[in-house]
Tab-separated table of C-alpha atoms in Angstrom:
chain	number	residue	atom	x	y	z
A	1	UNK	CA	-28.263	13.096	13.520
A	2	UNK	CA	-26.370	11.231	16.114
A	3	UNK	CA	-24.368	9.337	13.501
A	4	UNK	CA	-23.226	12.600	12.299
A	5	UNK	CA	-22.647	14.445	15.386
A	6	UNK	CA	-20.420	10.974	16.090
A	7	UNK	CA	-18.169	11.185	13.078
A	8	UNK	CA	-17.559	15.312	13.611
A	9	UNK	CA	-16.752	14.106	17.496
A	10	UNK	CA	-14.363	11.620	16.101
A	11	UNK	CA	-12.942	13.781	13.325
A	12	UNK	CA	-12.197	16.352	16.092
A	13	UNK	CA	-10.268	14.405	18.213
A	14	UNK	CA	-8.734	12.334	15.847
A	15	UNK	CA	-7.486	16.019	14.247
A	16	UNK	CA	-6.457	16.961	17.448
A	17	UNK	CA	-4.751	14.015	18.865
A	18	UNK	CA	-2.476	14.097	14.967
A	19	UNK	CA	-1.509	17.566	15.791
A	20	UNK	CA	-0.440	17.365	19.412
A	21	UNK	CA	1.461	13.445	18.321
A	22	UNK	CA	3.546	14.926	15.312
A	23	UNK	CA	7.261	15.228	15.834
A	24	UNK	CA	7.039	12.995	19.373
A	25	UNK	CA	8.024	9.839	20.501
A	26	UNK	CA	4.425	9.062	19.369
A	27	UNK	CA	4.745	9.913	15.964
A	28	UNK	CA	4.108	6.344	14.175
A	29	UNK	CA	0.511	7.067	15.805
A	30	UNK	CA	0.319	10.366	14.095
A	31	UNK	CA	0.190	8.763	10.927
A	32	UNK	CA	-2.213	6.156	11.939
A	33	UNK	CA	-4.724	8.698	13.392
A	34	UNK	CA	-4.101	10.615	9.785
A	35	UNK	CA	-5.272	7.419	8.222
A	36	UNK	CA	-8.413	6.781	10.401
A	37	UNK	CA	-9.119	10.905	10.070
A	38	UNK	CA	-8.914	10.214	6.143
A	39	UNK	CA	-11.839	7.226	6.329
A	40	UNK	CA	-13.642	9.438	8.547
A	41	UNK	CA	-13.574	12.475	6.285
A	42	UNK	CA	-14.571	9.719	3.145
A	43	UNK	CA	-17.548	8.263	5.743
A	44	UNK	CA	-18.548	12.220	6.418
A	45	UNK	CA	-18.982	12.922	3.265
A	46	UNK	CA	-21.573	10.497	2.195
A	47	UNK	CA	-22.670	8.769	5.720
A	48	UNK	CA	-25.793	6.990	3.998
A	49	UNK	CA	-23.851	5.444	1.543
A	50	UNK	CA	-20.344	4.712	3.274
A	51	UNK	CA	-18.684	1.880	1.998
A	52	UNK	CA	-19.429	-0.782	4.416
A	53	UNK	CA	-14.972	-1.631	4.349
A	54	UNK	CA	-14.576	1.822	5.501
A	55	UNK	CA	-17.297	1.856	8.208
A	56	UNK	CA	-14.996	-2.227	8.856
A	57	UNK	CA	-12.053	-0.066	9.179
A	58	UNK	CA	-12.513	2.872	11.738
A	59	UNK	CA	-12.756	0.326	14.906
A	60	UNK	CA	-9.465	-1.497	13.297
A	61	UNK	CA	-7.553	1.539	13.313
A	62	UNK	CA	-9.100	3.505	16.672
A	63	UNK	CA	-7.585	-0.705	18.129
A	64	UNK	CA	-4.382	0.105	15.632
A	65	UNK	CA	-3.411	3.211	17.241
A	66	UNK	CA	-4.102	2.381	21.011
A	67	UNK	CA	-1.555	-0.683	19.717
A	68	UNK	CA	0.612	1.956	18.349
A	69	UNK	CA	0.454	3.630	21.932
A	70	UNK	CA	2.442	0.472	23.426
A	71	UNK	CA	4.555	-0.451	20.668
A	72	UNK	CA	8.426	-0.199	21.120
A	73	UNK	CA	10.602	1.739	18.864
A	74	UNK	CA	10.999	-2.077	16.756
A	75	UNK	CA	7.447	-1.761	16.580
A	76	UNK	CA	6.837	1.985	14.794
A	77	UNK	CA	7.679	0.496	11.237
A	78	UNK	CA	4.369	-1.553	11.993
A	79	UNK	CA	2.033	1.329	12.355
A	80	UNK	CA	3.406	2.601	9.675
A	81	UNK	CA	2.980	-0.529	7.471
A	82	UNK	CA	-0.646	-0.131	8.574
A	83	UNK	CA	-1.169	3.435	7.736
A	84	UNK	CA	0.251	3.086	4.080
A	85	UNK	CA	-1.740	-0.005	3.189
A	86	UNK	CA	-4.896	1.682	3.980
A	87	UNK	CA	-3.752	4.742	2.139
A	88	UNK	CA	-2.771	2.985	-0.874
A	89	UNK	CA	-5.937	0.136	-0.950
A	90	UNK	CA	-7.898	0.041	-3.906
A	91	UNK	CA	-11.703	1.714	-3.578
């Protein structure tokens, strides 16, 4: 389906983006694009009956990290913030 197709697409690049972030300047994003590749992989795995928070949460984060992207170094402990308190939110 095109849902599906969607979510691998986004999964890809989301992988992808992570990988190529890690240990720069960028790397608060890394761990935001870890987070959003975490609901995606939870979405993937049952798309028909995805927690509608979840599906609430992948345009929050995709706006989170492009954020991130701008943020100062002050700013990294915020993506961070972000990243753990989806991690660590109750399902």
């Amino acid at each position: 389906t095109d849902t599906k197709k969607a979510l691998d697409r986004l999964k890809y690049v989301t992988e992808d983006l992570s990988r190529r972030l890690k240990d720069s300047r960028y790397d608060h994003v890394s761990e935001l694009c870890n987070t959003l590749l975490g609901v995606v992989s939870k979405v993937c795995k049952k798309p028909k009956q995805s927690e509608p928070k979840d599906l609430k949460l992948l345009p929050n984060l995709a706006q989170a990290i492009d954020t991130a992207f701008a943020a100062d170094g002050d700013d990294t402990s915020i993506a961070r913030s972000i990243a753990d308190s989806v991690q660590h939110r109750k399902d």
